[in-house]
Amino acid sequence: MPDFTDALKPAYDGAATLAGERAGSNIDADALSKHLLSRDGFLERQNRICKVLEGEKLFDKSQQMNLSRPDRYHLGLARAKAIRRLVHKHSWDHEDAKMAEYLTDEMSPFHLHLTMFVTTIREQASDEQRAYWMPKIMDWSILGCYAQSELGHGSNVRGLETTATWDPEKKEFEIHSPTLTASKWWNGSMGRTATHAIVVAQILIPSPKSGSALKSHGPHPFIVQIRDTKTHLPLPGIVVGDIGPKYGYASMDNGYMLFDHFRVSKSAMLSRYATLDDSTGAFTKRGHPGLVYGSLTFVRANIIMNARLVLARAVTIAVRYSCVRRQFHDRDEKGAGPEMKVLDYPTVQIRILPLLATTFALHYTGEMMFELYGSTRESIERGDFSTIAELHSASSGLKSLCTTLAADGIETCRRAMGGHGFGGGSGLVGINADYLSKPTVEGDNWMITQQVAAYLIKKMTTAVEKPDSPPADSVDELFQMYIRQRDHRIPQNAIHGTNIDDKAIVEIFQWRAADLTYRAYRARVVDKKSWNSLLIQLHELSRAYSEQILTTTFHRAFASTSSSSLSAPTPSVLRTCFRLYTLYTLSNSPLPFLTSLAVSQPTLDALPDTILSLMSELRPHAVKLVDAWAIPGYLLDSALGRYDGRVYEDLYDRAHRKNDEMNKTVFNVDWRSEEVVKGSGDDGKRILSKL
C-alpha cells in the first residue's frame, strides 16, 4: 500500500556521490576488468548467465534469508535441479553451469558431484573404471560426493578409522565403521542428495604368510553406491543423514555415514595408482604417495583462486557504502559544510584500503596457482611426479593464508561499516557465514602449514649440505643465496624519503622467509627439537613463506602491466596497491623482519607515514578499483554496495515493502494471553509445534 514515505528522499544523494567518485578517477575500470577477469570468457559468461537467472522466479533472493534451514535445503535442491534444466534449455557448457552456481551464491547440493567426485574419478580411476563411471557422472544418472573426513579425524587423513578389509575368498572388500568416531562427517552432498560416494578408507589386507593377520596399506579411495537410484533410500548396511544446522551453508546437506560390514566388489577400489593381485593378495602402489590426496589439492587450489573474488565482494560493498555514508564534520573545517564521507577518515581507510590492495595480491597469486596446478597435472599425466611436493606445499600454505585474509577481511569490512554492516541489507550475512568454513575445511589452517614447513626444512637441509648443487627451482636459488650471504647481511632500506624501492620490498620478504626457514632447520635438524614444540614457529614460517609468494607474484605481475594494454594511471595505481599491501603486512608483524636482518630500522620507522601517504594516493581511485571487479548487483545482493549508490532507498524498501511476513502480521503482545498472532486463537500452538 502506498503511503507518505513514498515521496521521501535521503538527506544525501548517494547516486550523485558515487558518480562524483567515478568522475574523480581516470582509471579505465572496464579495461582493468578485462585484465583481471578475461580468462575463459569470465566477464561475457557472467553477464549472459546473470540475465537468465534474474528472469527466473526461483532464483529471486529477496526472501531467502527469512527461510528456515530445511527450507533452504529445499530451495537449494530446487535451484540445483533448475540449473541442470537451464543447461539443456540454453545449451550451456560446464563453465556456464559453474557460473550459474557462483551467481546463485549458495552451496549447491550438486556441488560435490562435478568437483571432488568427478575429479577423483578422473585422476585416480583406471581407464576401465573411468570408461564405466564417467558417462554415468556426466549424464547425471548418478550423483556423487566425497566422503573422507570423519567424526574423529579431519586434517589427519592417515588417522581415518573407516576400514576396507579384503576378503580373498569372495574377492570383495568389506567397508566397516568400527567406532562411532569412524562415522563419515561433514561430507557435502552426502546427507540427503548423493547416490554414490568416494569413500576414503584404510585398506586392510590379510598377510600372505598369515591369513588372519591384517596389514594396513593406508587410506585409499573407493567408489561406493550408498543409496538406491530408484527409491533414493540408503542401501542395507549403511546409515546416512544430514548433520543438522551449521554456521553457514544452509542449502548444503553436509552428512554423516556409517557402514556395517558393507561389501563392495574389488572394482570399487580406484586403481590408477594401486593394484591388488587376486591370487597373491599383493597390494602395490605406483607413483607419488601424495596422489591419494589429489582431490584435496584440487579443492585447495580452487579455494585459493576463489579468495580474490570473495574478498572483492566484501571490499566492493565497504568502499561504495563508505563513500555514500556521511558522519560528523571535519573538526578543523570552518563553516557548516556537509558531513565527511566515512571513507575519508584514516581510521576507516586503514581497515578497508589495505584490503582493497589485498584483493589484487590474491588475484595474481590465484593466477599463479591456476598455472601451477595445471602444469603439475600435465606432468603427472606424463608420469612425472617431481613437482607434486611443490604443489602440495604451495597449495597448503596459500590455502591457509588466503582464506585467513579473506575470512578476516570480510569481518573487518562488516565492522568498518558500523551498524548497517550488521543488517541483512549489507550483503555480508551469507558470505560471512559461508566463508567462515574455509579456514577449517580441506585442512585446518593451523595444521596444514606443517606440510609447508616440512617441505621448506627439507629444501634448506639440501641448501646447507650441498650449497653448490644446481638449483632445481626458485626456492633452491633463494636458500642457496641466503646461505652465501647470511654472515654478512646488510638490512635493506625500502623507503628513502618519499621514494619506495619495490625490488627491495620483494627482497625483504624473501629474506625473512629464508631466515625463518633456516631457524626452523637449525631447531629441528641440528638441535633435534621435537616437532610438537616447534608447531607455532612452523606456522609462522608457513605464513612468512606464503606472504613472500604473494609479494613476489604481485610484483612480477604489476611490473609487467606497465607494458601491457592497461593505460595510465592504472599501472601506477596497481603499484600503489602493491606497496600498500606489502608495507601494511610488514607493519603488522615487524619483529621477524627486524630480527632476521631483512629490513632496516629506518624503514620500519617510516612505515606509519608512508602507509598514510599510500592510502591518500589510493583513495581517489577506490570506487573505480572495486568497479573493476565487475561484481553484478544480483551477486552482491546488497543495499549498501549498490552500484548506483541508492543505499538508503534500498534499505528502506527492504524493510518497509519486502518484509511482509513480519510487518503485515499483527501480534498479540499481552503477556497474559498465550496467543501469539492476534486473532489466531491458537494459544501459541503453532510455534510450539515447531519445537
CSV table of C-alpha atoms in Angstrom, one decimal, residues 158-364:
chain,number,residue,atom,x,y,z
A,158,ARG,CA,46.2,-41.1,7.9
A,159,GLY,CA,44.2,-41.4,11.1
A,160,LEU,CA,40.9,-42.3,9.4
A,161,GLU,CA,39.1,-45.1,11.1
A,162,THR,CA,36.8,-46.5,8.4
A,163,THR,CA,38.3,-49.8,7.1
A,164,ALA,CA,38.2,-51.6,3.8
A,165,THR,CA,39.2,-55.2,4.5
A,166,TRP,CA,40.0,-57.5,1.6
A,167,ASP,CA,38.2,-60.9,1.6
A,168,PRO,CA,40.4,-63.1,-0.6
A,169,GLU,CA,37.8,-65.8,-0.8
A,170,LYS,CA,34.9,-63.7,-2.1
A,171,LYS,CA,37.2,-61.2,-3.9
A,172,GLU,CA,35.4,-58.4,-2.2
A,173,PHE,CA,36.2,-55.5,0.2
A,174,GLU,CA,34.2,-55.2,3.4
A,175,ILE,CA,33.8,-51.5,4.3
A,176,HIS,CA,33.1,-51.0,8.0
A,177,SER,CA,32.8,-48.3,10.7
A,178,PRO,CA,34.4,-50.0,13.8
A,179,THR,CA,33.8,-47.0,16.1
A,180,LEU,CA,31.4,-44.1,16.4
A,181,THR,CA,34.2,-41.7,15.5
A,182,ALA,CA,34.7,-43.6,12.3
A,183,SER,CA,31.4,-42.0,11.1
A,184,LYS,CA,32.0,-40.0,7.9
A,185,TRP,CA,31.1,-36.5,8.9
A,186,TRP,CA,30.8,-33.0,7.2
A,187,ASN,CA,30.8,-34.5,3.7
A,188,GLY,CA,28.9,-32.2,1.4
A,189,SER,CA,26.0,-33.5,-0.7
A,190,MET,CA,26.0,-36.8,1.3
A,191,GLY,CA,23.3,-36.1,3.8
A,192,ARG,CA,20.3,-36.3,1.5
A,193,THR,CA,21.4,-35.9,-2.1
A,194,ALA,CA,24.2,-38.3,-3.3
A,195,THR,CA,23.6,-41.8,-4.6
A,196,HIS,CA,27.3,-42.6,-4.7
A,197,ALA,CA,30.4,-41.6,-2.7
A,198,ILE,CA,34.1,-41.6,-2.9
A,199,VAL,CA,34.8,-43.3,0.4
A,200,VAL,CA,38.4,-43.0,1.7
A,201,ALA,CA,39.1,-45.9,4.0
A,202,GLN,CA,42.1,-47.7,5.5
A,203,ILE,CA,42.9,-50.7,3.2
A,204,LEU,CA,43.5,-53.9,5.3
A,205,ILE,CA,44.8,-57.0,3.5
A,206,PRO,CA,45.5,-60.4,5.0
A,207,SER,CA,49.1,-61.2,5.2
A,208,PRO,CA,50.1,-63.9,2.6
A,209,LYS,CA,52.0,-65.8,5.3
A,210,SER,CA,49.3,-65.5,8.0
A,211,GLY,CA,45.8,-65.3,6.7
A,212,SER,CA,44.3,-64.0,9.9
A,213,ALA,CA,46.8,-61.1,10.4
A,214,LEU,CA,45.8,-57.9,8.6
A,215,LYS,CA,48.3,-55.4,7.2
A,216,SER,CA,47.3,-51.8,6.7
A,217,HIS,CA,48.2,-50.1,3.5
A,218,GLY,CA,47.0,-46.7,4.5
A,219,PRO,CA,44.0,-44.6,3.2
A,220,HIS,CA,42.6,-45.3,-0.2
A,221,PRO,CA,39.6,-44.1,-2.2
A,222,PHE,CA,36.7,-46.4,-3.2
A,223,ILE,CA,33.7,-45.6,-5.2
A,224,VAL,CA,30.6,-46.8,-3.3
A,225,GLN,CA,26.9,-46.7,-4.1
A,226,ILE,CA,25.2,-45.5,-0.9
A,227,ARG,CA,21.5,-45.1,-2.0
A,228,ASP,CA,19.1,-46.9,-4.3
A,229,THR,CA,18.9,-45.0,-7.5
A,230,LYS,CA,15.1,-45.5,-7.7
A,231,THR,CA,13.9,-45.2,-4.2
A,232,HIS,CA,16.8,-42.9,-3.0
A,233,LEU,CA,16.8,-44.8,0.3
A,234,PRO,CA,20.1,-45.9,1.9
A,235,LEU,CA,21.3,-49.3,1.0
A,236,PRO,CA,21.2,-52.0,3.7
A,237,GLY,CA,24.2,-51.8,6.0
A,238,ILE,CA,24.5,-48.0,5.6
A,239,VAL,CA,23.3,-45.3,8.0
A,240,VAL,CA,23.4,-41.9,6.4
A,241,GLY,CA,21.8,-38.5,7.0
A,242,ASP,CA,22.2,-34.7,7.4
A,243,ILE,CA,24.3,-33.5,10.4
A,244,GLY,CA,22.0,-30.5,11.1
A,245,PRO,CA,22.3,-26.7,11.4
A,246,LYS,CA,25.7,-25.1,10.8
A,247,TYR,CA,27.2,-21.6,10.8
A,248,GLY,CA,26.6,-21.3,7.1
A,249,TYR,CA,26.0,-23.5,4.0
A,250,ALA,CA,22.2,-23.7,4.8
A,251,SER,CA,21.5,-25.1,1.4
A,252,MET,CA,24.1,-27.9,1.6
A,253,ASP,CA,23.3,-31.3,3.1
A,254,ASN,CA,26.6,-31.9,4.9
A,255,GLY,CA,26.2,-35.5,6.1
A,256,TYR,CA,27.2,-38.4,8.3
A,257,MET,CA,27.6,-42.0,7.3
A,258,LEU,CA,28.5,-45.3,8.9
A,259,PHE,CA,29.0,-48.8,7.4
A,260,ASP,CA,28.1,-52.1,8.9
A,261,HIS,CA,30.3,-54.7,7.2
A,262,PHE,CA,29.2,-53.3,3.9
A,263,ARG,CA,30.5,-55.3,0.9
A,264,VAL,CA,31.7,-53.9,-2.4
A,265,SER,CA,33.4,-55.5,-5.4
A,266,LYS,CA,37.1,-55.3,-6.0
A,267,SER,CA,36.4,-52.9,-8.8
A,268,ALA,CA,35.2,-50.3,-6.2
A,269,MET,CA,38.9,-49.7,-5.4
A,270,LEU,CA,40.2,-46.9,-7.6
A,271,SER,CA,43.2,-48.4,-9.2
A,272,ARG,CA,45.0,-46.0,-11.4
A,273,TYR,CA,47.9,-45.8,-9.0
A,274,ALA,CA,47.3,-49.0,-6.9
A,275,THR,CA,46.7,-52.7,-7.8
A,276,LEU,CA,45.7,-55.7,-5.8
A,277,ASP,CA,46.6,-59.2,-7.1
A,278,ASP,CA,43.6,-61.6,-6.7
A,279,SER,CA,45.8,-64.7,-6.4
A,280,THR,CA,48.6,-63.5,-4.1
A,281,GLY,CA,46.9,-60.6,-2.2
A,282,ALA,CA,49.8,-58.4,-3.0
A,283,PHE,CA,48.9,-54.7,-2.9
A,284,THR,CA,51.1,-52.4,-5.0
A,285,LYS,CA,51.1,-48.6,-5.1
A,286,ARG,CA,52.6,-46.7,-8.1
A,287,GLY,CA,53.6,-43.1,-8.4
A,288,HIS,CA,53.9,-40.5,-5.6
A,289,PRO,CA,52.3,-41.3,-2.2
A,290,GLY,CA,50.7,-37.8,-2.2
A,291,LEU,CA,48.5,-38.8,-5.2
A,292,VAL,CA,45.8,-40.1,-2.8
A,293,TYR,CA,45.3,-36.5,-1.7
A,294,GLY,CA,44.9,-35.3,-5.3
A,295,SER,CA,41.3,-34.3,-4.8
A,296,LEU,CA,42.2,-32.3,-1.7
A,297,THR,CA,44.9,-30.4,-3.6
A,298,PHE,CA,42.4,-29.7,-6.4
A,299,VAL,CA,40.0,-28.2,-3.9
A,300,ARG,CA,42.7,-26.2,-2.1
A,301,ALA,CA,43.8,-24.8,-5.4
A,302,ASN,CA,40.3,-23.7,-6.3
A,303,ILE,CA,39.8,-22.1,-2.8
A,304,ILE,CA,43.0,-20.1,-3.4
A,305,MET,CA,41.7,-18.9,-6.8
A,306,ASN,CA,38.3,-18.0,-5.4
A,307,ALA,CA,39.6,-16.0,-2.4
A,308,ARG,CA,40.2,-12.9,-4.5
A,309,LEU,CA,36.5,-12.7,-5.7
A,310,VAL,CA,35.2,-13.4,-2.2
A,311,LEU,CA,37.2,-10.6,-0.6
A,312,ALA,CA,36.5,-8.3,-3.6
A,313,ARG,CA,32.8,-8.6,-2.9
A,314,ALA,CA,33.2,-7.5,0.7
A,315,VAL,CA,35.5,-4.7,-0.2
A,316,THR,CA,33.2,-3.5,-3.0
A,317,ILE,CA,30.4,-3.2,-0.6
A,318,ALA,CA,32.5,-1.5,2.1
A,319,VAL,CA,34.1,1.0,-0.4
A,320,ARG,CA,30.8,2.1,-2.0
A,321,TYR,CA,28.9,2.4,1.2
A,322,SER,CA,31.7,4.2,3.0
A,323,CYS,CA,31.7,6.8,0.2
A,324,VAL,CA,27.9,7.3,0.4
A,325,ARG,CA,27.8,7.3,4.2
A,326,ARG,CA,28.5,10.6,5.9
A,327,GLN,CA,29.1,11.1,9.6
A,328,PHE,CA,30.3,14.2,11.5
A,329,HIS,CA,32.1,17.3,10.3
A,330,ASP,CA,35.8,17.9,10.0
A,331,ARG,CA,36.9,19.4,13.3
A,332,ASP,CA,39.3,21.7,11.6
A,333,GLU,CA,36.9,22.9,8.9
A,334,LYS,CA,35.3,26.2,9.5
A,335,GLY,CA,31.7,26.8,8.3
A,336,ALA,CA,28.7,24.5,8.0
A,337,GLY,CA,29.7,22.2,5.2
A,338,PRO,CA,28.5,18.7,4.6
A,339,GLU,CA,29.4,15.9,6.9
A,340,MET,CA,32.5,13.9,5.9
A,341,LYS,CA,32.4,10.8,3.9
A,342,VAL,CA,33.2,7.9,6.1
A,343,LEU,CA,36.0,6.7,3.8
A,344,ASP,CA,37.8,10.0,4.2
A,345,TYR,CA,38.6,9.1,7.8
A,346,PRO,CA,42.0,7.4,8.1
A,347,THR,CA,40.6,5.1,10.8
A,348,VAL,CA,38.3,3.7,8.2
A,349,GLN,CA,40.8,3.8,5.4
A,350,ILE,CA,43.3,1.7,7.4
A,351,ARG,CA,40.7,-1.1,7.6
A,352,ILE,CA,39.4,-1.0,4.1
A,353,LEU,CA,42.1,0.2,1.7
A,354,PRO,CA,44.8,-2.4,2.6
A,355,LEU,CA,42.1,-5.0,1.9
A,356,LEU,CA,41.4,-3.4,-1.4
A,357,ALA,CA,45.1,-3.8,-2.2
A,358,THR,CA,45.0,-7.3,-0.9
A,359,THR,CA,42.3,-8.3,-3.5
A,360,PHE,CA,44.9,-7.7,-6.3
A,361,ALA,CA,47.6,-9.6,-4.4
A,362,LEU,CA,45.2,-12.5,-4.1
A,363,HIS,CA,44.3,-12.3,-7.7
A,364,TYR,CA,47.8,-12.6,-9.1
